[in-house]
Each structure stands twice: as structure tokens, then as C-alpha cells.
Amino acid sequence: MAADKSYSRNKQHLKLRARIPSARFNFRTVAGGKRIWTSDAGIRILLFIVCVVGCHGYQEQRFAMEPQDQSAIVGSRVTLPCRVENKAGALQWTKDDFGLGTHRNLSGYDRYSMIGSDEEGDFSLDIRDVTLEDDGRYQCQVSGGLNGEPAIRSRYAKLTVLVAPEPPRIIQGAFVEATEGQSLDIECESVGGKPAAEITWLDGNQAVVKKNVKSKLELMADGQRYKTRSVLRLNPSKAYHNQTFTCQAQNTADRAPRMATIHFEVKYVPKVNISFRSGVIDGKIPEGNEARIRCSSESNPPPRAHRWYINNNPVIGDYTDEMIIFNVTRKHNKAEVRCEISNTVGTSSAKVTLNVAYPPIFRNHLHDVEADIGSIVTLSCDVDGQPKPAIRWLLNEPGRIGVKGKSPNLEIVVNKETAGKYICKASVTGYPEIESEATVFIKGAPKIISNRTQIGAEGETVTVECLTESVPKPDFIKWFFEGREISVIQDPNYAILQESLPDGLVKSSLVIKASQSRHFGLYNCSVTNEYGNANAPIMLKPLKTLPLYIILIGVTTGIVVFSSFIILLVVCHRRRRKKSQMNEKPDVTVATGDAYKESDRSSNISDLKLQLPQSDASYDLDYTSSDRSDTKAPVGLPLAGPVPLPNIRLDDFNYNNDYTDPAYHDYGYKTPAGFVYDYPHGYSPPAHLHVHSPPPHARSQQGSLTRSIDTASTLPLSNSNGSQNNTLQRTNKPEESDAINNLGLPSGGEAGPQTPIYAQPNPRPQTAVDPRYSATYGNPYLRNSSIGYGNQVHTAKPAATPAPPPYSAVRNSAPTGNGGPAQATHV
């Protein structure tokens, strides 16, 4: 008999076998009724059971935790776990099957150590500052025990050391020039990555470029790190110009990408854009406008030449980026304008089509149509216009105009209702409507519509007309006189003219040269065409006219009557004008003499401006009348406007040859500056003149003082009859007071006779009359201190020279509006 027992401990199988010899078992019954067996083999069985129980209490060493595969970045720290239960032997770590040692500090490996505690059976391997050399396979091993415990080994743990790649580098550099249309390869490499770096390309918009990218890996000399190369193939275009592409490199050791960039400068042909700058209205160029076309471009390098073409014909002119068509016509419609620009890379162009708007015009005008009844005719309205003209067909029917169509071609079935005048009207928006007309005639026999009675003047050229409607045109027209056909060859006094008129009319004219009485009578006009014949009698009668002499008399009489009427109008106009001028005369005028002395004509008026003393005094002339009140104003100087007068009465009205001036005294004297003349003393008023106020009712509305050749000095103004034209007359014995009063000058007071001014003392020079109002002041020929004024005549022939007019007079003008005195002016 044999017994086996197997144990399994840490995969180590133990088998115990006990062999028991065969024996015979005998059983016997003991007290109590129990049976027991007895044999020598019992002892052997007991020993077997004891052995089995002893073997069951034995325990083997085993791993509670084994190391696993790990990754570590260079410079980091990593721990490989190892925990053993029932450790009986010595424990050590191996790297790539090379033992590192059994002591925890692992002498010889400064960065390696076994950490943990023996009580826990923890012998984990700790590696600090991982380097690339630490990459390998690690194993935890336990040797056999003293009691025969078997040795154990853990699984292999792979430690992978990771290395971040170096920053990538673009072989072509940071800048590259490219030409549009020429392919270019850009290469980027990343060195030292473990694992190998992944390279990604980004365009200028930071979008990932996936097309045309090829990558290549190379193992470095250390056998662990890699070099990665990536090649990007590009077909440069304008879109890449001034853009920056990026090469990114990264691996699992460092997910932060490392980058390198490259900037592109792409040379490309000009990108041309053509547009209208001016002259276009709603997409169309009105005919006659000036059109400016702009040609812009983008290119690298800049353009160096511009060329313009119209319908592939070069445009002559120094045009660059703008071309001007000064006068756009309908010939430019649909014309193609092309702008061509070139640079060192190439040439490109752009074009635009001109859309010209212009008024409608007929290419071919309508023509009259002749047709038989029932036939079909087509009228074509051939119109050119832009935009396309709108067409209307109108038929001028009796009493109304009907619309017959709107297409360019109009088909008509000819009959009496459809025959007539057709009008084609064409219109373009913004332009006047145009029209053309044609008449559809029905063919038939001719019809004569001339007047049956016609008149001509005997002795003159007479024309007899035969007007006929004939469609088609007449084959011939014949003239007959008193039943005999007229032949212009046989009778040179006749001539026949034929003329085609609108609306199917034909006029035949029989011309009679130097007509006589025998040429007047009955004529016959015969018209023939292919559809028939027409005849019409025409009576030619002589014209009865008036005799020539009667006509001449009538014309002459008319001319005389008309001329007389014109003369009468002129005379009436002049009289009315003269009367109007007379009514506008001032109240008092002074008439000059009949002649002037030569010395007066040559006097130097500019002397009036020399050495005049200023005086604050003025003459106040107070005039009153029965029908209105006058105002006073200062007396003026001739040719120099109104001038203030001294505040005294005017007592020196000087009339040549009316009196004898007193002796003249020279008031001049010498000074260091020259000779000075005292004008106030030199021009004193005459001593014999005395002024009295005129009666109030003696005011004349339009009086005049005229010079008389009689011997009288003064003549009083008429007071009784209100004369409009008063005149000064002379008397043989003038009275001073009466003369002054009759002149209408104001006096010094109202009561009693006044003392004449010349008799009053004159203590102050400033009260004297202003010398500018003296006749001798403005005449250099009269300035003589030793000769009296009245006896001096300055002329080559004194006897032949008439006396000059008075040099001073007072004219009373209308009163001023402010109630002031009337203004007196020297003349």
C-alpha cells in the first residue's frame, strides 16, 4: 500500500510518498460491542500521518509586488517597486541582467538605492536624476535560503528614458524669396528627441498644413535619440506674400511645442483691377460724356509699364494708371477696353466693356410700299439706340391713330382698310422720341386731281399743271391743245417738266414761254400707267391786270402819306419835349450876354483855389412869396459847389458897362516868404449899390434876369401879373434903393429906408464881400490896380468885341426840404 501527497508552494511542487506493506487486518470485538483491528501495519500508518502533518507546516519565499514597465524624463526620479514575503535568501536588482548589489545603498551607483524596510519586505529600486544611461530592463532577484528555500526572480521591468527634442531649425533660414508659380521645398529638422520628434507645419493663418508634407527619421550615434526631418513643398502665390510659416517639434517628453519660423516674400505678376472713375451713370456712359477709366494693380515688384487697348488696338497717349476718353460716342458701345500691366515677373491684364447710352437713330428710314390688294408687305423699323429702343407702329387712319404693333417688323395684308400712312416711333429713356413714316399704296389706275381751270398772264411765262395720283409711276404723260398733241420738239414755245411728289403724286408742268392770246384755251392732260389711263381737260384763261401807271400812282401816294405821318409824329414829339423843358426852369435865372470877351475864355479858373481867406459868415437871402415860403441857403461858387457867404446883404451885383468902378487900390505887400495879396481889402463892394427887401408878392415862380442892350441899369420884377419869366430892364436914372429892391434881394430891416451898405463904416475886413464872387477874381486880365473895371477891355480889337455877360448873379433854386433857406449859386 502506498500513499502520495503533493504540495505546491510558489510554483515549487513537493510530493511525499509513503509505502505501507500489505498486511492483513484482523478485527476483534471488545467490551461495549465495539470492533477494533490489530496488525503490525498500524504503526506504519501512524508514522505516515505524523510525517504528513510535519510537512504541512513548511512556507516558501515569494514576491508580494513585482516591478512594472515605466517611462521617465531625463532629470526626473523613478521608483521600481519590489516586495518579498518569507524572504529567506539575499535580494538584489539587476539592470540588463547585471547585478547592482545586495546592500540597500548600492555602493557604486550614487543615484541608485533600495528603499523600504526589511520588516515589510520592501526593496524597491529608487533612481534619482534619471539620465539616458538609465534606460534598460530591470529585475528583482532573491537567492535560495539556508533551509533549502529555492531562489526567486521577478518579471523584467522596462524603464524607458524620454528626451525632449532640441528646438527645430529650418534649413532655408528665417527668410526666403519665392516666385509665384515656381514650386519651393522648405525643410525643417529636429535633433535629439527620444522618442523621435513629431514635426507639424502651420501657415500664416496658424492652420495646420497637411498636404505635401514628408517626414524622415534618423537614429543618432548614441543609438537612442533620433533626428526628424520634415519637408514641405509649396507652390507660392500672392496669398503667401509677407506671410510667416511655422515649424513645430514635440514628443512625449515635452508636449510644449518648440518652434522655428520662416517669412515668405513672394514675387508675383500684377493683379489688375479695372474700373470706371467718372462718366458712368447707372452703369451706362451717356453719349458725349467724358469717361475716366482707372487701372489699379497689386504686384511685387511694382509695375513698370502700363498699356491700354480699345478692341485690341493700342491707345496712343501717355496714359499710366488712368485713361480718358474725352468724347464717348456710340461707336464705343460694346467696345472692350483692356489695361495691361507688367513687371519683372510677368504681364497681366484686365478688361471692361463700355456700355454707352445714346439716343435712337434710324439706320434705314422707312420707304413707301406699293402693293396689290391681298398681298403681304413687311415694314421694317431699323433703329439703333442704347438701351434697346421701344418701338410702336401707328396707322394714321381717318379720324384716329391706331397702334398696330411693337416689334421692329410689321406685316400688313394690303387692302383698303390697311393701306395708308404708317408711323414707326422709337424711344429710349432719357432721349427724345424719333419717328419715320411710310405709306402703303394700293396699285391702280392713275387719277388726275389738278384744278380744271388755271390762269396765266398774257405776255409772260405761263405754267399749266397736271397733278395726278399714280401708283405705280406713270409710264408717260401727254399734253393736248385743242385736240392736238403738243410736241416740244416741233413747237419750241412749249416745255414739259415732270416731278415726283410725296404720297404717290406726280406733277407734270406744261410751260408756255412768252404766252400769247393764241396759247389760251382748252388743254388736255393724259396719264397712263400699267393699270390704266386718266384724262382731264384744263382750261387756261388770261389774267386781267390793272395798267402799270395806276399801280405806280398808288404806290407813290402811299409812300407820301406814310412819310407825312412820320414827320408829323416827330414835330409833335419835339414840341412836347420843349414844353416840358420850359416847365422845369428855376424861379429866377440870369441870362448871359450875347458874347464873351476873349479874356474871359482864357481866364484861369484854377486861380479860384489860391490864397482864399476863410470866413464863417454867409449871405442869408430871405425870399417870400404869396403862394409858398422859401428857405434860405448859402450862395455857392461856380464850378465848385455851394459855398458859405458872409452874413451880410449882397450889394455888389456887377454888370459890365452898367457903372463905373471906383479906383482900385492894391492891398499887396511883401513878406520874407514872398508877395502876399490881401483879397478882402482888394475886393470891396461898390459904394453906390444899396439893397432893399422885395415885396412878398413879387415872387416869380419862374423868372429870369436877362441882359438888355438898353441904357437902363435895372428893371423891377413884375408883381401884378405873376409873370413866369421876369426880365431886368434899364432906366436912364437908376435909383440905388429901387434897383436893389427890384432885384428881389433882402434888405436889412422891415421899417424905413436903410443906410446903404457903401455909406456904412467898414471897420472889420471880414465883413467885406468874399472876393471869390467878384468877376475880376477868376479873370487874370482884369487884375489891374490902376484901371477901373468898367473901362477896361482886354481884347485885340476892343471895338469889335462885345461886352461880356455879368460875372455874378444869384439864382434862386427850389426851397430845401428841411425848411432851410433857398440855396443861391453864383453863375
PDB file of C-alpha atoms in Angstrom, residues 110-281:
ATOM      1  CA  ASP A 110      25.239  57.075  -6.398  1.00  0.00           C
ATOM      2  CA  ARG A 111      21.837  57.716  -7.919  1.00  0.00           C
ATOM      3  CA  TYR A 112      20.532  54.217  -7.170  1.00  0.00           C
ATOM      4  CA  SER A 113      19.240  52.887  -3.840  1.00  0.00           C
ATOM      5  CA  MET A 114      16.812  50.307  -2.462  1.00  0.00           C
ATOM      6  CA  ILE A 115      14.252  51.918  -0.334  1.00  0.00           C
ATOM      7  CA  GLY A 116      11.734  50.389   2.060  1.00  0.00           C
ATOM      8  CA  SER A 117      12.062  48.250   5.214  1.00  0.00           C
ATOM      9  CA  ASP A 118      13.077  44.669   5.790  1.00  0.00           C
ATOM     10  CA  GLU A 119      10.099  44.064   8.073  1.00  0.00           C
ATOM     11  CA  GLU A 120       7.743  44.839   5.199  1.00  0.00           C
ATOM     12  CA  GLY A 121       9.950  43.067   2.737  1.00  0.00           C
ATOM     13  CA  ASP A 122      10.075  46.264   0.575  1.00  0.00           C
ATOM     14  CA  PHE A 123      13.173  46.505  -1.579  1.00  0.00           C
ATOM     15  CA  SER A 124      12.036  48.991  -4.245  1.00  0.00           C
ATOM     16  CA  LEU A 125      14.753  50.471  -6.529  1.00  0.00           C
ATOM     17  CA  ASP A 126      14.887  54.296  -6.451  1.00  0.00           C
ATOM     18  CA  ILE A 127      16.686  56.109  -9.295  1.00  0.00           C
ATOM     19  CA  ARG A 128      17.354  59.857  -8.948  1.00  0.00           C
ATOM     20  CA  ASP A 129      18.158  62.333 -11.734  1.00  0.00           C
ATOM     21  CA  VAL A 130      17.341  59.922 -14.452  1.00  0.00           C
ATOM     22  CA  THR A 131      19.694  60.033 -17.399  1.00  0.00           C
ATOM     23  CA  LEU A 132      19.699  58.406 -20.745  1.00  0.00           C
ATOM     24  CA  GLU A 133      22.014  55.694 -19.316  1.00  0.00           C
ATOM     25  CA  ASP A 134      19.273  54.529 -17.027  1.00  0.00           C
ATOM     26  CA  ASP A 135      17.261  53.235 -19.914  1.00  0.00           C
ATOM     27  CA  GLY A 136      17.123  49.403 -19.721  1.00  0.00           C
ATOM     28  CA  ARG A 137      15.493  46.223 -18.278  1.00  0.00           C
ATOM     29  CA  TYR A 138      15.397  45.858 -14.500  1.00  0.00           C
ATOM     30  CA  GLN A 139      14.680  42.700 -12.411  1.00  0.00           C
ATOM     31  CA  CYS A 140      14.363  41.959  -8.678  1.00  0.00           C
ATOM     32  CA  GLN A 141      16.005  38.596  -7.608  1.00  0.00           C
ATOM     33  CA  VAL A 142      16.064  36.631  -4.279  1.00  0.00           C
ATOM     34  CA  SER A 143      18.597  33.832  -3.740  1.00  0.00           C
ATOM     35  CA  GLY A 144      17.817  30.462  -2.033  1.00  0.00           C
ATOM     36  CA  GLY A 145      17.512  30.224   1.748  1.00  0.00           C
ATOM     37  CA  LEU A 146      19.659  28.385   4.260  1.00  0.00           C
ATOM     38  CA  ASN A 147      16.956  25.767   4.779  1.00  0.00           C
ATOM     39  CA  GLY A 148      16.975  24.990   1.175  1.00  0.00           C
ATOM     40  CA  GLU A 149      14.426  27.595   0.140  1.00  0.00           C
ATOM     41  CA  PRO A 150      14.563  27.977  -3.572  1.00  0.00           C
ATOM     42  CA  ALA A 151      15.664  31.299  -5.255  1.00  0.00           C
ATOM     43  CA  ILE A 152      13.048  33.513  -6.923  1.00  0.00           C
ATOM     44  CA  ARG A 153      13.106  36.216  -9.694  1.00  0.00           C
ATOM     45  CA  SER A 154      10.610  38.966 -10.565  1.00  0.00           C
ATOM     46  CA  ARG A 155       9.453  39.841 -14.076  1.00  0.00           C
ATOM     47  CA  TYR A 156      11.551  42.241 -16.178  1.00  0.00           C
ATOM     48  CA  ALA A 157      10.535  45.892 -15.924  1.00  0.00           C
ATOM     49  CA  LYS A 158      11.414  48.129 -18.883  1.00  0.00           C
ATOM     50  CA  LEU A 159      12.494  51.641 -17.927  1.00  0.00           C
ATOM     51  CA  THR A 160      12.231  53.989 -20.882  1.00  0.00           C
ATOM     52  CA  VAL A 161      14.038  57.293 -20.545  1.00  0.00           C
ATOM     53  CA  LEU A 162      12.432  60.168 -22.521  1.00  0.00           C
ATOM     54  CA  VAL A 163      14.426  63.096 -24.008  1.00  0.00           C
ATOM     55  CA  ALA A 164      12.780  66.301 -25.299  1.00  0.00           C
ATOM     56  CA  PRO A 165      13.962  67.310 -28.759  1.00  0.00           C
ATOM     57  CA  GLU A 166      16.109  70.351 -29.401  1.00  0.00           C
ATOM     58  CA  PRO A 167      14.410  73.420 -30.931  1.00  0.00           C
ATOM     59  CA  PRO A 168      13.715  72.791 -34.630  1.00  0.00           C
ATOM     60  CA  ARG A 169      15.695  74.507 -37.355  1.00  0.00           C
ATOM     61  CA  ILE A 170      14.604  75.489 -40.892  1.00  0.00           C
ATOM     62  CA  ILE A 171      17.374  74.799 -43.346  1.00  0.00           C
ATOM     63  CA  GLN A 172      16.458  77.727 -45.673  1.00  0.00           C
ATOM     64  CA  GLY A 173      16.693  80.231 -42.823  1.00  0.00           C
ATOM     65  CA  ALA A 174      14.227  82.739 -41.443  1.00  0.00           C
ATOM     66  CA  PHE A 175      13.563  84.479 -44.772  1.00  0.00           C
ATOM     67  CA  VAL A 176      13.028  83.165 -48.248  1.00  0.00           C
ATOM     68  CA  GLU A 177      12.177  84.727 -51.618  1.00  0.00           C
ATOM     69  CA  ALA A 178       9.850  82.876 -53.901  1.00  0.00           C
ATOM     70  CA  THR A 179       8.270  83.447 -57.288  1.00  0.00           C
ATOM     71  CA  GLU A 180       4.658  82.773 -57.969  1.00  0.00           C
ATOM     72  CA  GLY A 181       4.169  79.606 -59.963  1.00  0.00           C
ATOM     73  CA  GLN A 182       7.560  78.112 -59.098  1.00  0.00           C
ATOM     74  CA  SER A 183       7.488  75.265 -56.527  1.00  0.00           C
ATOM     75  CA  LEU A 184       9.631  75.533 -53.423  1.00  0.00           C
ATOM     76  CA  ASP A 185      10.729  72.957 -50.787  1.00  0.00           C
ATOM     77  CA  ILE A 186      11.084  74.068 -47.165  1.00  0.00           C
ATOM     78  CA  GLU A 187      12.939  71.653 -44.824  1.00  0.00           C
ATOM     79  CA  CYS A 188      12.728  71.607 -41.033  1.00  0.00           C
ATOM     80  CA  GLU A 189      14.710  69.257 -38.733  1.00  0.00           C
ATOM     81  CA  SER A 190      14.530  68.400 -35.044  1.00  0.00           C
ATOM     82  CA  VAL A 191      17.502  66.687 -33.319  1.00  0.00           C
ATOM     83  CA  GLY A 192      17.903  64.612 -30.092  1.00  0.00           C
ATOM     84  CA  GLY A 193      14.407  63.570 -29.391  1.00  0.00           C
ATOM     85  CA  LYS A 194      13.641  60.290 -27.668  1.00  0.00           C
ATOM     86  CA  PRO A 195      11.321  59.191 -28.924  1.00  0.00           C
ATOM     87  CA  ALA A 196      11.640  60.915 -32.304  1.00  0.00           C
ATOM     88  CA  ALA A 197      10.068  64.391 -32.503  1.00  0.00           C
ATOM     89  CA  GLU A 198       6.809  64.982 -34.338  1.00  0.00           C
ATOM     90  CA  ILE A 199       7.026  67.947 -36.724  1.00  0.00           C
ATOM     91  CA  THR A 200       3.943  69.999 -37.647  1.00  0.00           C
ATOM     92  CA  TRP A 201       3.704  72.866 -40.179  1.00  0.00           C
ATOM     93  CA  LEU A 202       1.475  75.913 -39.674  1.00  0.00           C
ATOM     94  CA  ASP A 203       0.682  78.529 -42.353  1.00  0.00           C
ATOM     95  CA  GLY A 204       0.309  82.289 -41.905  1.00  0.00           C
ATOM     96  CA  ASN A 205      -3.196  81.821 -40.522  1.00  0.00           C
ATOM     97  CA  GLN A 206      -1.968  79.266 -37.963  1.00  0.00           C
ATOM     98  CA  ALA A 207      -3.756  76.486 -39.779  1.00  0.00           C
ATOM     99  CA  VAL A 208      -2.086  73.066 -39.908  1.00  0.00           C
ATOM    100  CA  VAL A 209      -0.632  72.230 -43.305  1.00  0.00           C
ATOM    101  CA  LYS A 210      -1.181  68.535 -44.077  1.00  0.00           C
ATOM    102  CA  LYS A 211      -0.682  68.353 -47.803  1.00  0.00           C
ATOM    103  CA  ASN A 212       2.686  67.943 -49.491  1.00  0.00           C
ATOM    104  CA  VAL A 213       4.494  67.161 -46.213  1.00  0.00           C
ATOM    105  CA  LYS A 214       7.082  64.350 -45.956  1.00  0.00           C
ATOM    106  CA  SER A 215       8.926  63.295 -42.766  1.00  0.00           C
ATOM    107  CA  LYS A 216      12.065  61.170 -42.253  1.00  0.00           C
ATOM    108  CA  LEU A 217      13.611  59.688 -39.058  1.00  0.00           C
ATOM    109  CA  GLU A 218      17.342  59.093 -38.442  1.00  0.00           C
ATOM    110  CA  LEU A 219      18.866  57.298 -35.393  1.00  0.00           C
ATOM    111  CA  MET A 220      21.646  59.265 -33.855  1.00  0.00           C
ATOM    112  CA  ALA A 221      25.063  57.944 -32.981  1.00  0.00           C
ATOM    113  CA  ASP A 222      24.123  57.153 -29.394  1.00  0.00           C
ATOM    114  CA  GLY A 223      21.618  54.676 -30.693  1.00  0.00           C
ATOM    115  CA  GLN A 224      18.829  56.031 -28.575  1.00  0.00           C
ATOM    116  CA  ARG A 225      17.909  59.520 -29.808  1.00  0.00           C
ATOM    117  CA  TYR A 226      16.541  60.450 -33.207  1.00  0.00           C
ATOM    118  CA  LYS A 227      16.769  63.226 -35.798  1.00  0.00           C
ATOM    119  CA  THR A 228      13.499  64.079 -37.535  1.00  0.00           C
ATOM    120  CA  ARG A 229      13.360  65.802 -40.929  1.00  0.00           C
ATOM    121  CA  SER A 230      10.175  67.254 -42.454  1.00  0.00           C
ATOM    122  CA  VAL A 231       9.958  68.695 -45.991  1.00  0.00           C
ATOM    123  CA  LEU A 232       7.096  70.998 -47.038  1.00  0.00           C
ATOM    124  CA  ARG A 233       6.590  71.540 -50.772  1.00  0.00           C
ATOM    125  CA  LEU A 234       4.836  74.776 -51.664  1.00  0.00           C
ATOM    126  CA  ASN A 235       3.545  76.367 -54.825  1.00  0.00           C
ATOM    127  CA  PRO A 236       3.902  80.076 -53.857  1.00  0.00           C
ATOM    128  CA  SER A 237       1.168  82.523 -54.734  1.00  0.00           C
ATOM    129  CA  LYS A 238       0.199  86.099 -53.894  1.00  0.00           C
ATOM    130  CA  ALA A 239      -1.611  84.733 -50.817  1.00  0.00           C
ATOM    131  CA  TYR A 240       1.741  83.670 -49.307  1.00  0.00           C
ATOM    132  CA  HIS A 241       3.333  87.100 -49.740  1.00  0.00           C
ATOM    133  CA  ASN A 242       4.502  88.566 -46.430  1.00  0.00           C
ATOM    134  CA  GLN A 243       3.260  85.523 -44.538  1.00  0.00           C
ATOM    135  CA  THR A 244       5.159  83.539 -41.920  1.00  0.00           C
ATOM    136  CA  PHE A 245       5.138  79.732 -41.787  1.00  0.00           C
ATOM    137  CA  THR A 246       5.911  77.890 -38.550  1.00  0.00           C
ATOM    138  CA  CYS A 247       7.628  74.523 -37.921  1.00  0.00           C
ATOM    139  CA  GLN A 248       6.680  72.915 -34.585  1.00  0.00           C
ATOM    140  CA  ALA A 249       8.552  69.965 -32.983  1.00  0.00           C
ATOM    141  CA  GLN A 250       7.464  67.965 -29.919  1.00  0.00           C
ATOM    142  CA  ASN A 251       7.439  64.466 -28.393  1.00  0.00           C
ATOM    143  CA  THR A 252       6.117  62.737 -25.282  1.00  0.00           C
ATOM    144  CA  ALA A 253       8.978  64.066 -23.170  1.00  0.00           C
ATOM    145  CA  ASP A 254       7.720  67.640 -23.605  1.00  0.00           C
ATOM    146  CA  ARG A 255       4.338  68.430 -25.013  1.00  0.00           C
ATOM    147  CA  ALA A 256       5.147  72.139 -25.214  1.00  0.00           C
ATOM    148  CA  PRO A 257       5.989  72.636 -28.887  1.00  0.00           C
ATOM    149  CA  ARG A 258       9.274  74.123 -29.907  1.00  0.00           C
ATOM    150  CA  MET A 259       9.077  76.336 -32.998  1.00  0.00           C
ATOM    151  CA  ALA A 260      11.008  77.817 -35.876  1.00  0.00           C
ATOM    152  CA  THR A 261       9.581  80.328 -38.392  1.00  0.00           C
ATOM    153  CA  ILE A 262      10.258  81.383 -41.946  1.00  0.00           C
ATOM    154  CA  HIS A 263       8.994  84.559 -43.647  1.00  0.00           C
ATOM    155  CA  PHE A 264       7.948  84.474 -47.306  1.00  0.00           C
ATOM    156  CA  GLU A 265       8.369  87.256 -49.827  1.00  0.00           C
ATOM    157  CA  VAL A 266       6.621  86.172 -52.975  1.00  0.00           C
ATOM    158  CA  LYS A 267       7.191  87.882 -56.290  1.00  0.00           C
ATOM    159  CA  TYR A 268       4.063  87.753 -58.416  1.00  0.00           C
ATOM    160  CA  VAL A 269       2.682  89.223 -61.593  1.00  0.00           C
ATOM    161  CA  PRO A 270       0.391  92.270 -61.251  1.00  0.00           C
ATOM    162  CA  LYS A 271      -3.135  91.576 -60.124  1.00  0.00           C
ATOM    163  CA  VAL A 272      -5.045  94.079 -62.269  1.00  0.00           C
ATOM    164  CA  ASN A 273      -8.392  95.645 -61.462  1.00  0.00           C
ATOM    165  CA  ILE A 274     -10.089  97.985 -63.955  1.00  0.00           C
ATOM    166  CA  SER A 275     -12.955 100.295 -63.041  1.00  0.00           C
ATOM    167  CA  PHE A 276     -14.701 103.497 -64.074  1.00  0.00           C
ATOM    168  CA  ARG A 277     -13.709 106.592 -62.151  1.00  0.00           C
ATOM    169  CA  SER A 278     -16.201 109.037 -63.693  1.00  0.00           C
ATOM    170  CA  GLY A 279     -18.635 109.431 -66.552  1.00  0.00           C
ATOM    171  CA  VAL A 280     -20.852 106.432 -65.718  1.00  0.00           C
ATOM    172  CA  ILE A 281     -24.488 106.950 -64.726  1.00  0.00           C
TER     173      ILE A 281
END
